[in-house]
Amino acid sequence: MKINIILAGVGGQGILTIAAILDTAALKSNLNLKQSEVHGMSQRGGAVQSHVRISDTEIYSDLIPQGKADMIISVEPMELLRYLPYLKKDGFLITDSNPFNNIVDYPDLEALYNEIKSHKNHILIDAKKIAKDLGNSRATNIVLLGAASELIPISEENLTNAIKTLFERKGERIVTKNIDAFNKGKEIAKEQLTAKKV
């Protein structure tokens, strides 16, 4: 078993939180992992990305080669497209539909969506709205992790326990809100994937 995941977004969107949850869950599953991060100008809404590699055998590099990523999880649609050269042929794209308009010439949204939809294996969801509707607008990243969870070979129990471990210092209410966000993301992704099969 091995999986290569690229996490992408801009500073403040919780990319490294997703990485920390995956790392914690992988260790709990007795799996090997390597992770690298590029923070960029994270304080100013700059690009942030992380490579997460998980395997039941030894991993020699923390960087994912081009064409070898099993999935790209992005909290921002344009940032997702930056890393397309890394995606393997049958890899998955998972992203929030909401742009982070931090540049004057941000691309046309419909063109962005069309590019994402041109890949057979994609999950494009309004994760920001889902998180807001659950009363935790900061949990957009956790909704996306939930959406990706069906495709990650780590048990749901270990992923949710990792969320609990990471957020427990913030109190039970925050833990519950994030578990709810994870479950909702999982549910909506399942619906999308089922609809594509029909």
PDB file of N, CA and C in Angstrom, residues 53-150:
ATOM      1  N   ARG A  53       3.481  11.510   1.784  1.00  0.00           N
ATOM      2  CA  ARG A  53       3.678  10.173   1.215  1.00  0.00           C
ATOM      3  C   ARG A  53       3.501   9.145   2.324  1.00  0.00           C
ATOM      4  N   ILE A  54       2.598   8.196   2.103  1.00  0.00           N
ATOM      5  CA  ILE A  54       2.272   7.177   3.112  1.00  0.00           C
ATOM      6  C   ILE A  54       2.422   5.808   2.468  1.00  0.00           C
ATOM      7  N   SER A  55       3.074   4.873   3.177  1.00  0.00           N
ATOM      8  CA  SER A  55       3.306   3.553   2.602  1.00  0.00           C
ATOM      9  C   SER A  55       3.516   2.514   3.698  1.00  0.00           C
ATOM     10  N   ASP A  56       3.262   1.242   3.349  1.00  0.00           N
ATOM     11  CA  ASP A  56       3.556   0.172   4.302  1.00  0.00           C
ATOM     12  C   ASP A  56       4.984  -0.358   4.104  1.00  0.00           C
ATOM     13  N   THR A  57       5.711   0.256   3.153  1.00  0.00           N
ATOM     14  CA  THR A  57       7.130  -0.071   2.972  1.00  0.00           C
ATOM     15  C   THR A  57       7.938   1.215   3.118  1.00  0.00           C
ATOM     16  N   GLU A  58       9.247   1.100   3.095  1.00  0.00           N
ATOM     17  CA  GLU A  58      10.106   2.266   3.311  1.00  0.00           C
ATOM     18  C   GLU A  58       9.917   3.303   2.205  1.00  0.00           C
ATOM     19  N   ILE A  59       9.959   4.574   2.594  1.00  0.00           N
ATOM     20  CA  ILE A  59       9.831   5.689   1.643  1.00  0.00           C
ATOM     21  C   ILE A  59      11.183   6.402   1.626  1.00  0.00           C
ATOM     22  N   TYR A  60      11.736   6.622   0.444  1.00  0.00           N
ATOM     23  CA  TYR A  60      13.089   7.166   0.362  1.00  0.00           C
ATOM     24  C   TYR A  60      13.147   8.680   0.181  1.00  0.00           C
ATOM     25  N   SER A  61      12.087   9.273  -0.360  1.00  0.00           N
ATOM     26  CA  SER A  61      12.106  10.722  -0.581  1.00  0.00           C
ATOM     27  C   SER A  61      10.822  11.337  -0.066  1.00  0.00           C
ATOM     28  N   ASP A  62      10.917  12.573   0.424  1.00  0.00           N
ATOM     29  CA  ASP A  62       9.704  13.244   0.904  1.00  0.00           C
ATOM     30  C   ASP A  62       9.019  14.040  -0.211  1.00  0.00           C
ATOM     31  N   LEU A  63       9.616  14.062  -1.394  1.00  0.00           N
ATOM     32  CA  LEU A  63       9.003  14.790  -2.516  1.00  0.00           C
ATOM     33  C   LEU A  63       8.372  13.815  -3.501  1.00  0.00           C
ATOM     34  N   ILE A  64       7.190  14.172  -3.981  1.00  0.00           N
ATOM     35  CA  ILE A  64       6.472  13.353  -4.954  1.00  0.00           C
ATOM     36  C   ILE A  64       6.947  13.745  -6.351  1.00  0.00           C
ATOM     37  N   PRO A  65       7.424  12.782  -7.148  1.00  0.00           N
ATOM     38  CA  PRO A  65       7.841  13.116  -8.513  1.00  0.00           C
ATOM     39  C   PRO A  65       6.639  13.493  -9.391  1.00  0.00           C
ATOM     40  N   GLN A  66       6.897  14.222 -10.458  1.00  0.00           N
ATOM     41  CA  GLN A  66       5.820  14.563 -11.395  1.00  0.00           C
ATOM     42  C   GLN A  66       5.200  13.278 -11.947  1.00  0.00           C
ATOM     43  N   GLY A  67       3.869  13.313 -12.070  1.00  0.00           N
ATOM     44  CA  GLY A  67       3.145  12.174 -12.609  1.00  0.00           C
ATOM     45  C   GLY A  67       2.922  11.035 -11.629  1.00  0.00           C
ATOM     46  N   LYS A  68       3.228  11.255 -10.344  1.00  0.00           N
ATOM     47  CA  LYS A  68       3.128  10.167  -9.364  1.00  0.00           C
ATOM     48  C   LYS A  68       2.155  10.438  -8.216  1.00  0.00           C
ATOM     49  N   ALA A  69       1.483  11.597  -8.223  1.00  0.00           N
ATOM     50  CA  ALA A  69       0.539  11.907  -7.135  1.00  0.00           C
ATOM     51  C   ALA A  69      -0.780  11.167  -7.369  1.00  0.00           C
ATOM     52  N   ASP A  70      -1.247  10.454  -6.341  1.00  0.00           N
ATOM     53  CA  ASP A  70      -2.532   9.758  -6.426  1.00  0.00           C
ATOM     54  C   ASP A  70      -3.695  10.728  -6.313  1.00  0.00           C
ATOM     55  N   MET A  71      -3.464  11.817  -5.589  1.00  0.00           N
ATOM     56  CA  MET A  71      -4.515  12.824  -5.468  1.00  0.00           C
ATOM     57  C   MET A  71      -3.928  14.181  -5.110  1.00  0.00           C
ATOM     58  N   ILE A  72      -4.669  15.205  -5.496  1.00  0.00           N
ATOM     59  CA  ILE A  72      -4.361  16.569  -5.075  1.00  0.00           C
ATOM     60  C   ILE A  72      -5.590  17.066  -4.341  1.00  0.00           C
ATOM     61  N   ILE A  73      -5.404  17.458  -3.091  1.00  0.00           N
ATOM     62  CA  ILE A  73      -6.490  18.042  -2.296  1.00  0.00           C
ATOM     63  C   ILE A  73      -6.178  19.532  -2.181  1.00  0.00           C
ATOM     64  N   SER A  74      -7.087  20.370  -2.655  1.00  0.00           N
ATOM     65  CA  SER A  74      -6.824  21.801  -2.617  1.00  0.00           C
ATOM     66  C   SER A  74      -7.986  22.564  -1.993  1.00  0.00           C
ATOM     67  N   VAL A  75      -7.646  23.560  -1.198  1.00  0.00           N
ATOM     68  CA  VAL A  75      -8.666  24.388  -0.556  1.00  0.00           C
ATOM     69  C   VAL A  75      -8.942  25.623  -1.425  1.00  0.00           C
ATOM     70  N   GLU A  76      -8.388  25.619  -2.653  1.00  0.00           N
ATOM     71  CA  GLU A  76      -8.536  26.758  -3.565  1.00  0.00           C
ATOM     72  C   GLU A  76      -8.413  26.225  -4.993  1.00  0.00           C
ATOM     73  N   PRO A  77      -9.386  26.514  -5.877  1.00  0.00           N
ATOM     74  CA  PRO A  77      -9.388  25.869  -7.195  1.00  0.00           C
ATOM     75  C   PRO A  77      -8.206  26.200  -8.104  1.00  0.00           C
ATOM     76  N   MET A  78      -7.733  27.451  -8.101  1.00  0.00           N
ATOM     77  CA  MET A  78      -6.602  27.797  -8.969  1.00  0.00           C
ATOM     78  C   MET A  78      -5.323  27.100  -8.490  1.00  0.00           C
ATOM     79  N   GLU A  79      -5.165  27.030  -7.168  1.00  0.00           N
ATOM     80  CA  GLU A  79      -3.975  26.376  -6.620  1.00  0.00           C
ATOM     81  C   GLU A  79      -3.941  24.893  -7.005  1.00  0.00           C
ATOM     82  N   LEU A  80      -5.116  24.281  -7.109  1.00  0.00           N
ATOM     83  CA  LEU A  80      -5.200  22.880  -7.532  1.00  0.00           C
ATOM     84  C   LEU A  80      -4.515  22.692  -8.890  1.00  0.00           C
ATOM     85  N   LEU A  81      -4.828  23.611  -9.816  1.00  0.00           N
ATOM     86  CA  LEU A  81      -4.344  23.459 -11.190  1.00  0.00           C
ATOM     87  C   LEU A  81      -2.834  23.645 -11.310  1.00  0.00           C
ATOM     88  N   ARG A  82      -2.238  24.344 -10.359  1.00  0.00           N
ATOM     89  CA  ARG A  82      -0.772  24.517 -10.360  1.00  0.00           C
ATOM     90  C   ARG A  82      -0.040  23.179 -10.348  1.00  0.00           C
ATOM     91  N   TYR A  83      -0.654  22.198  -9.699  1.00  0.00           N
ATOM     92  CA  TYR A  83       0.051  20.946  -9.434  1.00  0.00           C
ATOM     93  C   TYR A  83      -0.396  19.795 -10.337  1.00  0.00           C
ATOM     94  N   LEU A  84      -1.168  20.111 -11.386  1.00  0.00           N
ATOM     95  CA  LEU A  84      -1.625  19.071 -12.311  1.00  0.00           C
ATOM     96  C   LEU A  84      -0.494  18.212 -12.890  1.00  0.00           C
ATOM     97  N   PRO A  85       0.693  18.799 -13.183  1.00  0.00           N
ATOM     98  CA  PRO A  85       1.769  17.956 -13.723  1.00  0.00           C
ATOM     99  C   PRO A  85       2.185  16.820 -12.779  1.00  0.00           C
ATOM    100  N   TYR A  86       1.848  16.942 -11.506  1.00  0.00           N
ATOM    101  CA  TYR A  86       2.222  15.902 -10.534  1.00  0.00           C
ATOM    102  C   TYR A  86       1.223  14.743 -10.509  1.00  0.00           C
ATOM    103  N   LEU A  87       0.024  14.972 -11.037  1.00  0.00           N
ATOM    104  CA  LEU A  87      -1.044  13.975 -10.918  1.00  0.00           C
ATOM    105  C   LEU A  87      -0.809  12.798 -11.857  1.00  0.00           C
ATOM    106  N   LYS A  88      -0.979  11.581 -11.346  1.00  0.00           N
ATOM    107  CA  LYS A  88      -0.863  10.408 -12.209  1.00  0.00           C
ATOM    108  C   LYS A  88      -2.091  10.321 -13.104  1.00  0.00           C
ATOM    109  N   LYS A  89      -2.021   9.488 -14.107  1.00  0.00           N
ATOM    110  CA  LYS A  89      -3.064   9.438 -15.143  1.00  0.00           C
ATOM    111  C   LYS A  89      -4.465   9.241 -14.570  1.00  0.00           C
ATOM    112  N   ASP A  90      -4.621   8.330 -13.612  1.00  0.00           N
ATOM    113  CA  ASP A  90      -5.951   8.062 -13.046  1.00  0.00           C
ATOM    114  C   ASP A  90      -6.108   8.666 -11.646  1.00  0.00           C
ATOM    115  N   GLY A  91      -5.308   9.696 -11.363  1.00  0.00           N
ATOM    116  CA  GLY A  91      -5.348  10.336 -10.045  1.00  0.00           C
ATOM    117  C   GLY A  91      -6.607  11.155  -9.828  1.00  0.00           C
ATOM    118  N   PHE A  92      -6.824  11.563  -8.588  1.00  0.00           N
ATOM    119  CA  PHE A  92      -8.031  12.297  -8.195  1.00  0.00           C
ATOM    120  C   PHE A  92      -7.739  13.753  -7.873  1.00  0.00           C
ATOM    121  N   LEU A  93      -8.637  14.629  -8.298  1.00  0.00           N
ATOM    122  CA  LEU A  93      -8.611  16.053  -7.927  1.00  0.00           C
ATOM    123  C   LEU A  93      -9.757  16.306  -6.961  1.00  0.00           C
ATOM    124  N   ILE A  94      -9.449  16.908  -5.818  1.00  0.00           N
ATOM    125  CA  ILE A  94     -10.485  17.209  -4.821  1.00  0.00           C
ATOM    126  C   ILE A  94     -10.288  18.657  -4.394  1.00  0.00           C
ATOM    127  N   THR A  95     -11.304  19.490  -4.612  1.00  0.00           N
ATOM    128  CA  THR A  95     -11.119  20.909  -4.298  1.00  0.00           C
ATOM    129  C   THR A  95     -12.405  21.599  -3.862  1.00  0.00           C
ATOM    130  N   ASP A  96     -12.216  22.685  -3.123  1.00  0.00           N
ATOM    131  CA  ASP A  96     -13.306  23.600  -2.813  1.00  0.00           C
ATOM    132  C   ASP A  96     -13.558  24.429  -4.068  1.00  0.00           C
ATOM    133  N   SER A  97     -14.785  24.829  -4.282  1.00  0.00           N
ATOM    134  CA  SER A  97     -15.126  25.611  -5.474  1.00  0.00           C
ATOM    135  C   SER A  97     -14.892  27.110  -5.279  1.00  0.00           C
ATOM    136  N   ASN A  98     -14.602  27.539  -4.053  1.00  0.00           N
ATOM    137  CA  ASN A  98     -14.497  28.975  -3.767  1.00  0.00           C
ATOM    138  C   ASN A  98     -13.103  29.521  -4.022  1.00  0.00           C
ATOM    139  N   PRO A  99     -13.009  30.592  -4.843  1.00  0.00           N
ATOM    140  CA  PRO A  99     -11.695  31.182  -5.106  1.00  0.00           C
ATOM    141  C   PRO A  99     -11.218  32.045  -3.947  1.00  0.00           C
ATOM    142  N   PHE A 100      -9.920  32.163  -3.823  1.00  0.00           N
ATOM    143  CA  PHE A 100      -9.314  33.117  -2.892  1.00  0.00           C
ATOM    144  C   PHE A 100      -8.741  34.214  -3.778  1.00  0.00           C
ATOM    145  N   ASN A 101      -9.524  35.277  -3.971  1.00  0.00           N
ATOM    146  CA  ASN A 101      -9.147  36.318  -4.927  1.00  0.00           C
ATOM    147  C   ASN A 101      -8.069  37.239  -4.355  1.00  0.00           C
ATOM    148  N   ASN A 102      -6.814  36.779  -4.446  1.00  0.00           N
ATOM    149  CA  ASN A 102      -5.717  37.578  -3.903  1.00  0.00           C
ATOM    150  C   ASN A 102      -4.833  38.176  -5.001  1.00  0.00           C
ATOM    151  N   ILE A 103      -5.282  38.023  -6.267  1.00  0.00           N
ATOM    152  CA  ILE A 103      -4.548  38.625  -7.383  1.00  0.00           C
ATOM    153  C   ILE A 103      -5.543  39.334  -8.297  1.00  0.00           C
ATOM    154  N   VAL A 104      -5.076  40.377  -8.983  1.00  0.00           N
ATOM    155  CA  VAL A 104      -5.993  41.193  -9.800  1.00  0.00           C
ATOM    156  C   VAL A 104      -6.464  40.449 -11.049  1.00  0.00           C
ATOM    157  N   ASP A 105      -5.620  39.579 -11.610  1.00  0.00           N
ATOM    158  CA  ASP A 105      -6.001  38.885 -12.836  1.00  0.00           C
ATOM    159  C   ASP A 105      -6.352  37.424 -12.572  1.00  0.00           C
ATOM    160  N   TYR A 106      -7.168  37.221 -11.531  1.00  0.00           N
ATOM    161  CA  TYR A 106      -7.589  35.856 -11.201  1.00  0.00           C
ATOM    162  C   TYR A 106      -8.341  35.266 -12.403  1.00  0.00           C
ATOM    163  N   PRO A 107      -8.060  34.015 -12.766  1.00  0.00           N
ATOM    164  CA  PRO A 107      -8.700  33.425 -13.962  1.00  0.00           C
ATOM    165  C   PRO A 107     -10.226  33.343 -13.846  1.00  0.00           C
ATOM    166  N   ASP A 108     -10.870  33.246 -15.002  1.00  0.00           N
ATOM    167  CA  ASP A 108     -12.316  33.083 -15.068  1.00  0.00           C
ATOM    168  C   ASP A 108     -12.719  31.795 -14.349  1.00  0.00           C
ATOM    169  N   LEU A 109     -13.675  31.917 -13.426  1.00  0.00           N
ATOM    170  CA  LEU A 109     -14.068  30.768 -12.606  1.00  0.00           C
ATOM    171  C   LEU A 109     -14.638  29.619 -13.419  1.00  0.00           C
ATOM    172  N   GLU A 110     -15.477  29.937 -14.399  1.00  0.00           N
ATOM    173  CA  GLU A 110     -16.073  28.867 -15.216  1.00  0.00           C
ATOM    174  C   GLU A 110     -15.001  28.091 -15.965  1.00  0.00           C
ATOM    175  N   ALA A 111     -13.982  28.824 -16.447  1.00  0.00           N
ATOM    176  CA  ALA A 111     -12.868  28.170 -17.150  1.00  0.00           C
ATOM    177  C   ALA A 111     -12.111  27.241 -16.194  1.00  0.00           C
ATOM    178  N   LEU A 112     -11.944  27.715 -14.959  1.00  0.00           N
ATOM    179  CA  LEU A 112     -11.291  26.886 -13.941  1.00  0.00           C
ATOM    180  C   LEU A 112     -12.090  25.606 -13.688  1.00  0.00           C
ATOM    181  N   TYR A 113     -13.395  25.778 -13.477  1.00  0.00           N
ATOM    182  CA  TYR A 113     -14.259  24.623 -13.202  1.00  0.00           C
ATOM    183  C   TYR A 113     -14.246  23.640 -14.368  1.00  0.00           C
ATOM    184  N   ASN A 114     -14.271  24.174 -15.598  1.00  0.00           N
ATOM    185  CA  ASN A 114     -14.273  23.307 -16.782  1.00  0.00           C
ATOM    186  C   ASN A 114     -12.990  22.489 -16.872  1.00  0.00           C
ATOM    187  N   GLU A 115     -11.874  23.121 -16.518  1.00  0.00           N
ATOM    188  CA  GLU A 115     -10.587  22.404 -16.523  1.00  0.00           C
ATOM    189  C   GLU A 115     -10.597  21.276 -15.494  1.00  0.00           C
ATOM    190  N   ILE A 116     -11.130  21.582 -14.300  1.00  0.00           N
ATOM    191  CA  ILE A 116     -11.203  20.558 -13.247  1.00  0.00           C
ATOM    192  C   ILE A 116     -12.119  19.414 -13.688  1.00  0.00           C
ATOM    193  N   LYS A 117     -13.283  19.778 -14.259  1.00  0.00           N
ATOM    194  CA  LYS A 117     -14.269  18.768 -14.674  1.00  0.00           C
ATOM    195  C   LYS A 117     -13.805  17.944 -15.875  1.00  0.00           C
ATOM    196  N   SER A 118     -12.799  18.448 -16.597  1.00  0.00           N
ATOM    197  CA  SER A 118     -12.293  17.691 -17.750  1.00  0.00           C
ATOM    198  C   SER A 118     -11.521  16.445 -17.296  1.00  0.00           C
ATOM    199  N   HIS A 119     -11.196  16.398 -16.007  1.00  0.00           N
ATOM    200  CA  HIS A 119     -10.547  15.209 -15.436  1.00  0.00           C
ATOM    201  C   HIS A 119     -11.640  14.300 -14.885  1.00  0.00           C
ATOM    202  N   LYS A 120     -11.656  13.079 -15.359  1.00  0.00           N
ATOM    203  CA  LYS A 120     -12.728  12.138 -14.982  1.00  0.00           C
ATOM    204  C   LYS A 120     -12.851  12.003 -13.465  1.00  0.00           C
ATOM    205  N   ASN A 121     -11.723  11.876 -12.789  1.00  0.00           N
ATOM    206  CA  ASN A 121     -11.725  11.669 -11.335  1.00  0.00           C
ATOM    207  C   ASN A 121     -11.593  12.999 -10.602  1.00  0.00           C
ATOM    208  N   HIS A 122     -12.719  13.635 -10.352  1.00  0.00           N
ATOM    209  CA  HIS A 122     -12.672  14.905  -9.613  1.00  0.00           C
ATOM    210  C   HIS A 122     -13.845  14.997  -8.630  1.00  0.00           C
ATOM    211  N   ILE A 123     -13.595  15.710  -7.551  1.00  0.00           N
ATOM    212  CA  ILE A 123     -14.647  16.040  -6.594  1.00  0.00           C
ATOM    213  C   ILE A 123     -14.548  17.555  -6.377  1.00  0.00           C
ATOM    214  N   LEU A 124     -15.546  18.272  -6.876  1.00  0.00           N
ATOM    215  CA  LEU A 124     -15.589  19.732  -6.781  1.00  0.00           C
ATOM    216  C   LEU A 124     -16.795  20.078  -5.919  1.00  0.00           C
ATOM    217  N   ILE A 125     -16.540  20.572  -4.714  1.00  0.00           N
ATOM    218  CA  ILE A 125     -17.651  20.850  -3.796  1.00  0.00           C
ATOM    219  C   ILE A 125     -17.524  22.233  -3.147  1.00  0.00           C
ATOM    220  N   ASP A 126     -18.649  22.773  -2.738  1.00  0.00           N
ATOM    221  CA  ASP A 126     -18.657  24.054  -2.029  1.00  0.00           C
ATOM    222  C   ASP A 126     -18.388  23.770  -0.544  1.00  0.00           C
ATOM    223  N   ALA A 127     -17.150  23.425  -0.268  1.00  0.00           N
ATOM    224  CA  ALA A 127     -16.764  23.027   1.098  1.00  0.00           C
ATOM    225  C   ALA A 127     -16.913  24.181   2.087  1.00  0.00           C
ATOM    226  N   LYS A 128     -16.689  25.391   1.586  1.00  0.00           N
ATOM    227  CA  LYS A 128     -16.797  26.576   2.458  1.00  0.00           C
ATOM    228  C   LYS A 128     -18.232  26.734   2.972  1.00  0.00           C
ATOM    229  N   LYS A 129     -19.214  26.562   2.072  1.00  0.00           N
ATOM    230  CA  LYS A 129     -20.627  26.671   2.462  1.00  0.00           C
ATOM    231  C   LYS A 129     -21.012  25.540   3.419  1.00  0.00           C
ATOM    232  N   ILE A 130     -20.534  24.332   3.120  1.00  0.00           N
ATOM    233  CA  ILE A 130     -20.831  23.183   3.987  1.00  0.00           C
ATOM    234  C   ILE A 130     -20.330  23.462   5.400  1.00  0.00           C
ATOM    235  N   ALA A 131     -19.095  23.938   5.497  1.00  0.00           N
ATOM    236  CA  ALA A 131     -18.502  24.239   6.815  1.00  0.00           C
ATOM    237  C   ALA A 131     -19.301  25.334   7.519  1.00  0.00           C
ATOM    238  N   LYS A 132     -19.681  26.363   6.769  1.00  0.00           N
ATOM    239  CA  LYS A 132     -20.455  27.476   7.348  1.00  0.00           C
ATOM    240  C   LYS A 132     -21.811  26.990   7.847  1.00  0.00           C
ATOM    241  N   ASP A 133     -22.480  26.158   7.042  1.00  0.00           N
ATOM    242  CA  ASP A 133     -23.790  25.620   7.429  1.00  0.00           C
ATOM    243  C   ASP A 133     -23.703  24.770   8.702  1.00  0.00           C
ATOM    244  N   LEU A 134     -22.539  24.171   8.931  1.00  0.00           N
ATOM    245  CA  LEU A 134     -22.334  23.368  10.142  1.00  0.00           C
ATOM    246  C   LEU A 134     -21.925  24.228  11.336  1.00  0.00           C
ATOM    247  N   GLY A 135     -21.805  25.541  11.099  1.00  0.00           N
ATOM    248  CA  GLY A 135     -21.455  26.452  12.185  1.00  0.00           C
ATOM    249  C   GLY A 135     -19.973  26.532  12.486  1.00  0.00           C
ATOM    250  N   ASN A 136     -19.146  26.155  11.490  1.00  0.00           N
ATOM    251  CA  ASN A 136     -17.692  26.211  11.695  1.00  0.00           C
ATOM    252  C   ASN A 136     -17.020  26.559  10.377  1.00  0.00           C
ATOM    253  N   SER A 137     -17.076  27.840  10.010  1.00  0.00           N
ATOM    254  CA  SER A 137     -16.576  28.268   8.704  1.00  0.00           C
ATOM    255  C   SER A 137     -15.080  28.010   8.530  1.00  0.00           C
ATOM    256  N   ARG A 138     -14.371  27.791   9.634  1.00  0.00           N
ATOM    257  CA  ARG A 138     -12.927  27.522   9.542  1.00  0.00           C
ATOM    258  C   ARG A 138     -12.630  26.061   9.172  1.00  0.00           C
ATOM    259  N   ALA A 139     -13.663  25.226   9.068  1.00  0.00           N
ATOM    260  CA  ALA A 139     -13.449  23.792   8.837  1.00  0.00           C
ATOM    261  C   ALA A 139     -13.557  23.375   7.369  1.00  0.00           C
ATOM    262  N   THR A 140     -13.405  24.340   6.452  1.00  0.00           N
ATOM    263  CA  THR A 140     -13.440  24.020   5.022  1.00  0.00           C
ATOM    264  C   THR A 140     -12.430  22.912   4.694  1.00  0.00           C
ATOM    265  N   ASN A 141     -11.226  23.027   5.277  1.00  0.00           N
ATOM    266  CA  ASN A 141     -10.177  22.037   5.019  1.00  0.00           C
ATOM    267  C   ASN A 141     -10.571  20.642   5.500  1.00  0.00           C
ATOM    268  N   ILE A 142     -11.301  20.577   6.613  1.00  0.00           N
ATOM    269  CA  ILE A 142     -11.695  19.274   7.171  1.00  0.00           C
ATOM    270  C   ILE A 142     -12.819  18.657   6.331  1.00  0.00           C
ATOM    271  N   VAL A 143     -13.685  19.502   5.769  1.00  0.00           N
ATOM    272  CA  VAL A 143     -14.717  19.007   4.837  1.00  0.00           C
ATOM    273  C   VAL A 143     -14.027  18.332   3.647  1.00  0.00           C
ATOM    274  N   LEU A 144     -12.986  18.967   3.126  1.00  0.00           N
ATOM    275  CA  LEU A 144     -12.261  18.415   1.971  1.00  0.00           C
ATOM    276  C   LEU A 144     -11.523  17.131   2.334  1.00  0.00           C
ATOM    277  N   LEU A 145     -10.974  17.078   3.540  1.00  0.00           N
ATOM    278  CA  LEU A 145     -10.327  15.832   3.990  1.00  0.00           C
ATOM    279  C   LEU A 145     -11.362  14.710   4.059  1.00  0.00           C
ATOM    280  N   GLY A 146     -12.559  15.022   4.565  1.00  0.00           N
ATOM    281  CA  GLY A 146     -13.639  14.037   4.599  1.00  0.00           C
ATOM    282  C   GLY A 146     -13.997  13.572   3.198  1.00  0.00           C
ATOM    283  N   ALA A 147     -14.038  14.519   2.242  1.00  0.00           N
ATOM    284  CA  ALA A 147     -14.353  14.178   0.853  1.00  0.00           C
ATOM    285  C   ALA A 147     -13.317  13.233   0.259  1.00  0.00           C
ATOM    286  N   ALA A 148     -12.074  13.395   0.681  1.00  0.00           N
ATOM    287  CA  ALA A 148     -10.984  12.560   0.153  1.00  0.00           C
ATOM    288  C   ALA A 148     -10.847  11.236   0.886  1.00  0.00           C
ATOM    289  N   SER A 149     -11.446  11.129   2.058  1.00  0.00           N
ATOM    290  CA  SER A 149     -11.166  10.007   2.963  1.00  0.00           C
ATOM    291  C   SER A 149     -11.484   8.629   2.381  1.00  0.00           C
ATOM    292  N   GLU A 150     -12.524   8.554   1.538  1.00  0.00           N
ATOM    293  CA  GLU A 150     -12.883   7.263   0.920  1.00  0.00           C
ATOM    294  C   GLU A 150     -11.761   6.732   0.037  1.00  0.00           C
TER     295      GLU A 150
END
